[in-house]
mmCIF file of C-alpha atoms in Angstrom:
data_model
loop_
_atom_site.group_PDB
_atom_site.id
_atom_site.type_symbol
_atom_site.label_atom_id
_atom_site.label_comp_id
_atom_site.label_asym_id
_atom_site.label_seq_id
_atom_site.Cartn_x
_atom_site.Cartn_y
_atom_site.Cartn_z
ATOM 1 C CA MET P 1 -40.342 9.951 33.926
ATOM 2 C CA ASP P 2 -40.336 11.020 37.577
ATOM 3 C CA PRO P 3 -43.445 9.702 39.456
ATOM 4 C CA GLY P 4 -42.874 12.284 42.184
ATOM 5 C CA ASN P 5 -43.126 15.074 39.661
ATOM 6 C CA GLY P 6 -46.709 14.498 38.640
ATOM 7 C CA GLY P 7 -45.771 12.152 35.806
ATOM 8 C CA ARG P 8 -43.908 14.913 33.972
ATOM 9 C CA LEU P 9 -40.720 14.266 32.001
ATOM 10 C CA MET P 10 -39.079 17.526 33.107
ATOM 11 C CA GLU P 11 -39.255 19.948 35.995
ATOM 12 C CA GLN P 12 -42.113 22.488 35.818
ATOM 13 C CA ALA P 13 -40.828 25.875 34.616
ATOM 14 C CA LEU P 14 -43.948 27.983 35.300
ATOM 15 C CA GLU P 15 -46.469 27.554 38.068
ATOM 16 C CA VAL P 16 -49.924 27.246 36.468
ATOM 17 C CA PRO P 17 -52.881 26.892 38.855
ATOM 18 C CA SER P 18 -55.291 24.089 38.095
ATOM 19 C CA ASP P 19 -58.472 25.941 39.136
ATOM 20 C CA GLY P 20 -60.796 27.288 36.498
ATOM 21 C CA ASP P 21 -59.718 24.905 33.719
ATOM 22 C CA ASP P 22 -63.098 25.293 32.015
ATOM 23 C CA ASN P 23 -61.873 27.541 29.224
ATOM 24 C CA ASP P 24 -63.872 27.439 26.042
ATOM 25 C CA VAL P 25 -61.625 25.697 23.499
ATOM 26 C CA ASP P 26 -63.563 27.275 20.628
ATOM 27 C CA ARG P 27 -62.282 30.758 21.408
ATOM 28 C CA ALA P 28 -58.753 32.086 21.546
ATOM 29 C CA PRO P 29 -57.107 32.506 24.969
ATOM 30 C CA THR P 30 -57.573 36.000 26.394
ATOM 31 C CA SER P 31 -54.550 35.905 28.680
ATOM 32 C CA GLY P 32 -51.213 34.230 29.088
ATOM 33 C CA LEU P 33 -52.554 32.122 31.928
ATOM 34 C CA GLU P 34 -55.406 30.786 29.793
ATOM 35 C CA TYR P 35 -52.910 29.980 27.024
ATOM 36 C CA LEU P 36 -50.709 27.991 29.407
ATOM 37 C CA LYS P 37 -53.711 26.095 30.751
ATOM 38 C CA ARG P 38 -54.795 25.298 27.184
ATOM 39 C CA VAL P 39 -51.300 23.997 26.332
ATOM 40 C CA ARG P 40 -51.161 21.873 29.488
ATOM 41 C CA ARG P 41 -54.564 20.323 28.832
ATOM 42 C CA GLU P 42 -53.644 19.460 25.235
ATOM 43 C CA ALA P 43 -50.340 17.955 26.374
ATOM 44 C CA GLN P 44 -52.121 15.742 28.909
ATOM 45 C CA GLN P 45 -54.306 14.350 26.123
ATOM 46 C CA CYS P 46 -51.265 13.215 24.116
ATOM 47 C CA ALA P 47 -49.747 9.753 24.508
ATOM 48 C CA ASN P 48 -46.348 9.492 26.202
ATOM 49 C CA VAL P 49 -44.870 7.540 23.251
ATOM 50 C CA VAL P 50 -45.942 7.926 19.633
ATOM 51 C CA VAL P 51 -44.829 5.616 16.827
ATOM 52 C CA ALA P 52 -45.064 6.839 13.252
ATOM 53 C CA ASP P 53 -46.816 4.527 10.838
ATOM 54 C CA ILE P 54 -44.487 4.651 7.850
ATOM 55 C CA ASN P 55 -44.789 2.524 4.742
ATOM 56 C CA VAL P 56 -41.161 1.538 4.131
ATOM 57 C CA GLY P 57 -42.116 0.079 0.772
ATOM 58 C CA ASP P 58 -42.182 3.591 -0.667
ATOM 59 C CA PHE P 59 -38.502 4.034 0.225
ATOM 60 C CA THR P 60 -37.548 0.589 -1.079
ATOM 61 C CA ARG P 61 -38.980 1.313 -4.524
ATOM 62 C CA ARG P 62 -36.967 4.519 -4.738
ATOM 63 C CA GLN P 63 -33.696 2.999 -3.480
ATOM 64 C CA THR P 64 -30.868 3.473 -5.978
ATOM 65 C CA VAL P 65 -27.971 1.837 -4.128
ATOM 66 C CA HIS P 66 -28.130 -1.767 -2.972
ATOM 67 C CA VAL P 67 -25.366 -3.134 -0.714
ATOM 68 C CA SER P 68 -25.052 -6.890 -0.737
ATOM 69 C CA PRO P 69 -24.071 -8.485 2.573
ATOM 70 C CA ALA P 70 -22.490 -11.392 0.707
ATOM 71 C CA SER P 71 -18.744 -11.825 1.263
ATOM 72 C CA GLY P 72 -18.125 -13.300 -2.186
ATOM 73 C CA VAL P 73 -16.775 -16.564 -0.763
ATOM 74 C CA GLN P 74 -18.180 -19.610 -2.516
ATOM 75 C CA GLU P 75 -19.256 -22.561 -0.439
ATOM 76 C CA ALA P 76 -17.193 -25.714 -0.656
ATOM 77 C CA PRO P 77 -18.592 -28.525 -2.820
ATOM 78 C CA LEU P 78 -20.854 -30.978 -1.045
ATOM 79 C CA GLY P 79 -18.834 -33.233 1.226
ATOM 80 C CA LEU P 80 -15.608 -31.202 0.900
ATOM 81 C CA ALA P 81 -16.267 -28.458 3.451
ATOM 82 C CA PRO P 82 -14.135 -28.481 6.629
ATOM 83 C CA THR P 83 -15.759 -29.159 9.974
ATOM 84 C CA LEU P 84 -15.898 -26.524 12.696
ATOM 85 C CA GLU P 85 -13.587 -28.627 14.872
ATOM 86 C CA TRP P 86 -11.041 -28.781 12.049
ATOM 87 C CA GLN P 87 -11.184 -25.011 11.567
ATOM 88 C CA GLN P 88 -10.734 -24.351 15.287
ATOM 89 C CA TYR P 89 -7.803 -26.770 15.479
ATOM 90 C CA GLN P 90 -6.068 -25.243 12.457
ATOM 91 C CA THR P 91 -6.564 -21.730 13.818
ATOM 92 C CA ALA P 92 -4.972 -22.699 17.138
ATOM 93 C CA LEU P 93 -2.121 -24.454 15.328
ATOM 94 C CA PHE P 94 -1.545 -21.409 13.128
ATOM 95 C CA SER P 95 -1.404 -19.201 16.222
ATOM 96 C CA ASP P 96 1.279 -21.474 17.698
ATOM 97 C CA VAL P 97 3.305 -21.259 14.489
ATOM 98 C CA ARG P 98 3.190 -17.465 14.619
ATOM 99 C CA GLN P 99 4.363 -17.440 18.234
ATOM 100 C CA LYS P 100 7.270 -19.758 17.435
ATOM 101 C CA LEU P 101 8.193 -17.561 14.480
ATOM 102 C CA THR P 102 8.196 -14.494 16.726
ATOM 103 C CA ARG P 103 10.522 -16.215 19.204
ATOM 104 C CA ILE P 104 12.883 -17.257 16.413
ATOM 105 C CA ARG P 105 13.002 -13.695 15.079
ATOM 106 C CA ALA P 106 13.836 -12.347 18.530
ATOM 107 C CA LYS P 107 16.470 -15.026 19.141
ATOM 108 C CA HIS P 108 18.375 -14.352 15.914
ATOM 109 C CA LYS P 109 17.836 -10.601 15.826
ATOM 110 C CA ASP P 110 21.270 -9.651 17.170
ATOM 111 C CA LYS P 111 23.235 -12.544 15.706
ATOM 112 C CA LYS P 112 25.535 -11.591 12.863
ATOM 113 C CA LYS P 113 25.169 -14.266 10.207
ATOM 114 C CA PRO P 114 25.364 -14.111 6.412
ATOM 115 C CA LYS P 115 21.923 -13.143 5.151
ATOM 116 C CA ALA P 116 20.266 -14.343 1.974
ATOM 117 C CA THR P 117 20.075 -11.873 -0.895
ATOM 118 C CA LEU P 118 16.436 -11.085 -1.559
ATOM 119 C CA PRO P 119 14.873 -9.288 -4.541
ATOM 120 C CA SER P 120 13.916 -5.657 -4.354
ATOM 121 C CA GLN P 121 10.612 -5.138 -2.569
ATOM 122 C CA TYR P 122 8.879 -3.478 -5.525
ATOM 123 C CA SER P 123 10.260 -5.702 -8.282
ATOM 124 C CA GLU P 124 7.410 -8.069 -9.114
ATOM 125 C CA ASP P 125 9.403 -9.873 -11.810
ATOM 126 C CA GLU P 126 12.322 -10.597 -9.491
ATOM 127 C CA TRP P 127 10.078 -11.879 -6.735
ATOM 128 C CA CYS P 128 8.099 -14.044 -9.146
ATOM 129 C CA ARG P 129 11.304 -15.643 -10.435
ATOM 130 C CA PHE P 130 12.588 -16.028 -6.897
ATOM 131 C CA CYS P 131 9.435 -17.782 -5.635
ATOM 132 C CA PHE P 132 8.417 -19.858 -8.654
ATOM 133 C CA GLY P 133 11.148 -19.773 -11.273
ATOM 134 C CA SER P 134 11.705 -18.141 -14.634
ATOM 135 C CA ASP P 135 9.249 -20.351 -16.554
ATOM 136 C CA PHE P 136 6.425 -19.394 -14.215
ATOM 137 C CA ASN P 137 7.286 -15.712 -14.532
ATOM 138 C CA THR P 138 7.419 -15.890 -18.321
ATOM 139 C CA THR P 139 4.002 -17.538 -18.453
ATOM 140 C CA ARG P 140 2.657 -14.978 -15.985
ATOM 141 C CA LYS P 141 3.784 -12.087 -18.153
ATOM 142 C CA GLU P 142 2.321 -13.729 -21.254
ATOM 143 C CA ARG P 143 -1.061 -14.188 -19.607
ATOM 144 C CA LYS P 144 -0.980 -10.684 -18.177
ATOM 145 C CA THR P 145 -0.200 -9.283 -21.614
ATOM 146 C CA SER P 146 -3.003 -11.319 -23.206
ATOM 147 C CA SER P 147 -5.532 -10.204 -20.587
ATOM 148 C CA THR P 148 -4.722 -6.529 -21.150
ATOM 149 C CA GLY P 149 -4.825 -6.857 -24.950
ATOM 150 C CA SER P 150 -1.300 -5.521 -25.314
ATOM 151 C CA THR P 151 0.783 -6.364 -28.386
ATOM 152 C CA THR P 152 4.121 -6.026 -26.603
ATOM 153 C CA THR P 153 6.653 -8.642 -27.700
ATOM 154 C CA LYS P 154 7.053 -11.313 -25.060
ATOM 155 C CA THR P 155 10.643 -12.018 -24.025
ATOM 156 C CA GLN P 156 12.174 -14.896 -22.100
ATOM 157 C CA ASP P 157 13.551 -14.126 -18.635
ATOM 158 C CA SER P 158 17.294 -13.694 -18.566
ATOM 159 C CA LYS P 159 17.736 -15.519 -15.233
ATOM 160 C CA ASP P 160 17.009 -18.990 -16.526
ATOM 161 C CA GLU P 161 18.892 -20.630 -13.673
ATOM 162 C CA LEU P 162 15.822 -20.068 -11.434
ATOM 163 C CA VAL P 163 13.648 -22.683 -13.086
ATOM 164 C CA ILE P 164 11.917 -24.159 -10.051
ATOM 165 C CA GLY P 165 11.891 -21.285 -7.585
ATOM 166 C CA THR P 166 12.723 -21.016 -3.900
ATOM 167 C CA PRO P 167 10.509 -22.413 -1.128
ATOM 168 C CA PRO P 168 9.709 -20.116 1.812
ATOM 169 C CA PHE P 169 12.539 -21.328 4.025
ATOM 170 C CA LEU P 170 12.695 -20.057 7.592
ATOM 171 C CA SER P 171 15.985 -18.322 6.794
ATOM 172 C CA ILE P 172 14.132 -16.293 4.149
ATOM 173 C CA ILE P 173 10.848 -15.353 5.796
ATOM 174 C CA THR P 174 12.587 -14.196 8.985
ATOM 175 C CA LEU P 175 14.300 -11.503 6.901
ATOM 176 C CA LEU P 176 11.032 -10.009 5.636
ATOM 177 C CA ASP P 177 9.854 -6.769 7.211
ATOM 178 C CA GLN P 178 6.151 -5.922 7.368
ATOM 179 C CA SER P 179 6.247 -3.655 4.341
ATOM 180 C CA THR P 180 7.691 -6.456 2.236
ATOM 181 C CA VAL P 181 5.226 -9.011 3.657
ATOM 182 C CA CYS P 182 2.275 -6.811 2.686
ATOM 183 C CA GLN P 183 3.720 -6.226 -0.786
ATOM 184 C CA LEU P 184 4.315 -9.944 -1.342
ATOM 185 C CA LEU P 185 0.792 -10.742 -0.183
ATOM 186 C CA GLU P 186 -0.478 -8.434 -2.912
ATOM 187 C CA TYR P 187 1.809 -10.028 -5.529
ATOM 188 C CA HIS P 188 0.865 -13.593 -4.624
ATOM 189 C CA THR P 189 -2.856 -12.825 -4.653
ATOM 190 C CA LYS P 190 -2.526 -11.362 -8.136
ATOM 191 C CA TRP P 191 -0.540 -14.383 -9.315
ATOM 192 C CA LEU P 192 -3.141 -16.717 -7.835
ATOM 193 C CA ASN P 193 -5.898 -15.043 -9.845
ATOM 194 C CA LEU P 194 -3.807 -15.114 -13.007
ATOM 195 C CA MET P 195 -2.067 -18.481 -12.785
ATOM 196 C CA GLY P 196 -4.243 -20.642 -10.574
ATOM 197 C CA PHE P 197 -3.232 -22.498 -7.431
ATOM 198 C CA SER P 198 -0.224 -24.726 -6.834
ATOM 199 C CA THR P 199 1.270 -26.454 -3.802
ATOM 200 C CA GLN P 200 4.324 -24.200 -3.942
ATOM 201 C CA GLN P 201 2.140 -21.106 -3.863
ATOM 202 C CA GLY P 202 0.162 -22.545 -0.971
ATOM 203 C CA ARG P 203 3.391 -22.805 1.022
ATOM 204 C CA TRP P 204 4.327 -19.218 0.260
ATOM 205 C CA LEU P 205 0.876 -17.901 1.138
ATOM 206 C CA TYR P 206 0.882 -19.752 4.460
ATOM 207 C CA ALA P 207 4.332 -18.387 5.279
ATOM 208 C CA LEU P 208 3.304 -14.819 4.425
ATOM 209 C CA LEU P 209 0.165 -15.079 6.548
ATOM 210 C CA ALA P 210 2.305 -16.361 9.417
ATOM 211 C CA CYS P 211 4.494 -13.241 9.098
ATOM 212 C CA LEU P 212 1.621 -10.771 8.779
ATOM 213 C CA GLU P 213 1.315 -8.818 12.007
ATOM 214 C CA LYS P 214 -1.934 -7.746 13.658
ATOM 215 C CA PRO P 215 -3.626 -5.321 13.572
ATOM 216 C CA VAL P 216 -3.638 -5.615 9.805
ATOM 217 C CA LEU P 217 -3.651 -2.495 7.641
ATOM 218 C CA ALA P 218 -6.788 -1.761 5.631
ATOM 219 C CA ASP P 219 -5.063 -2.370 2.279
ATOM 220 C CA SER P 220 -3.793 -5.749 3.448
ATOM 221 C CA ILE P 221 -7.270 -6.660 4.734
ATOM 222 C CA ALA P 222 -8.583 -6.027 1.222
ATOM 223 C CA TRP P 223 -5.956 -8.399 -0.228
ATOM 224 C CA LEU P 224 -6.730 -10.986 2.452
ATOM 225 C CA ARG P 225 -10.386 -10.959 1.496
ATOM 226 C CA MET P 226 -9.536 -11.189 -2.186
ATOM 227 C CA LEU P 227 -7.265 -14.133 -1.385
ATOM 228 C CA ALA P 228 -10.080 -15.945 0.430
ATOM 229 C CA ARG P 229 -12.494 -15.312 -2.447
ATOM 230 C CA SER P 230 -9.973 -16.596 -5.000
ATOM 231 C CA CYS P 231 -9.238 -19.715 -2.966
ATOM 232 C CA SER P 232 -12.935 -20.455 -2.573
ATOM 233 C CA SER P 233 -13.503 -20.031 -6.329
ATOM 234 C CA ILE P 234 -10.755 -22.533 -7.123
ATOM 235 C CA ARG P 235 -12.025 -24.882 -4.431
ATOM 236 C CA ALA P 236 -15.500 -24.797 -5.973
ATOM 237 C CA THR P 237 -14.078 -26.532 -9.072
ATOM 238 C CA ILE P 238 -12.695 -29.484 -7.094
ATOM 239 C CA GLN P 239 -14.734 -32.656 -7.367
ATOM 240 C CA GLU P 240 -12.628 -35.253 -5.553
ATOM 241 C CA GLU P 241 -11.735 -35.351 -1.876
ATOM 242 C CA THR P 242 -8.319 -36.742 -2.833
ATOM 243 C CA ASP P 243 -7.366 -33.562 -4.701
ATOM 244 C CA CYS P 244 -4.107 -32.383 -3.099
ATOM 245 C CA ARG P 245 -5.189 -28.728 -3.360
ATOM 246 C CA LEU P 246 -8.294 -29.143 -1.190
ATOM 247 C CA ALA P 247 -6.645 -29.114 2.238
ATOM 248 C CA GLN P 248 -4.477 -26.108 1.404
ATOM 249 C CA LEU P 249 -7.369 -24.096 0.007
ATOM 250 C CA ASN P 250 -9.559 -24.910 3.006
ATOM 251 C CA LEU P 251 -6.711 -23.901 5.302
ATOM 252 C CA LEU P 252 -6.123 -20.536 3.627
ATOM 253 C CA VAL P 253 -9.826 -19.651 3.740
ATOM 254 C CA CYS P 254 -9.940 -20.746 7.380
ATOM 255 C CA ILE P 255 -6.951 -18.605 8.400
ATOM 256 C CA VAL P 256 -8.274 -15.477 6.712
ATOM 257 C CA ALA P 257 -11.743 -15.934 8.181
ATOM 258 C CA ARG P 258 -11.023 -17.311 11.639
ATOM 259 C CA TYR P 259 -7.625 -15.889 12.584
ATOM 260 C CA PHE P 260 -7.752 -12.528 10.837
ATOM 261 C CA ASP P 261 -11.346 -11.941 11.992
ATOM 262 C CA GLN P 262 -13.085 -11.945 8.611
ATOM 263 C CA THR P 263 -15.799 -14.149 10.074
ATOM 264 C CA ASP P 264 -18.326 -13.399 7.326
ATOM 265 C CA MET P 265 -16.063 -15.399 4.999
ATOM 266 C CA ALA P 266 -15.836 -18.482 7.229
ATOM 267 C CA ASP P 267 -17.066 -21.850 6.037
ATOM 268 C CA ARG P 268 -20.314 -22.879 7.642
ATOM 269 C CA PRO P 269 -20.027 -25.757 10.097
ATOM 270 C CA VAL P 270 -20.801 -29.146 8.619
ATOM 271 C CA GLU P 271 -24.001 -30.517 10.135
#
């Protein structure tokens, strides 16, 4: 509002004299000038700001879609939640690991050395055997078949020599491109939901997160959030602080929430 403009919000378009503003409001204006005077007088009687008095309860009762702000992450059992200082330290440490990994990739990029033979990107069976062994993969397929209600005959894997699986060695993860990293993140999250958590899988998940570049694609963000929810669900069943899975599960939830900016999933600071 311009004080030098008579308190008006906009510039005056038509010059309307102020003399003779004693028009009878009970009768219709007899000229254009009287009409403009009538409009100006009514406008001056209105408040500058008007707030509608709306009963929002009427809209709430008729609401058909409810969006929950909850992230789905379960709180850690009492006494087992990580402190804020621990989360900040682990996030900084994880960032350092990623920087070192980037330098190693750049250093060995042009060197011609024999490379490990990795499974096909879209072969879930081959990757499962490679990471965890044939026994793990056989059990995975059995559980997957049982969960879908299929009656397909279960067969033993032919590559029985991979009984234990392969850890995520540096020589392996440096060969993974981003497409393969995203695909493996999806595989491992599915296996976590189906098979539960193990130390070996914790190592692989940490390595994959260290290789995952930012900004993260939307599909990968969805798998990251599912990973954090799954880890928190497993963590909620832990009762002892000495459980070897606790630190790994806390770390994975921390990395997803704090490093990959899913802050709504972060553990609340311990008071």
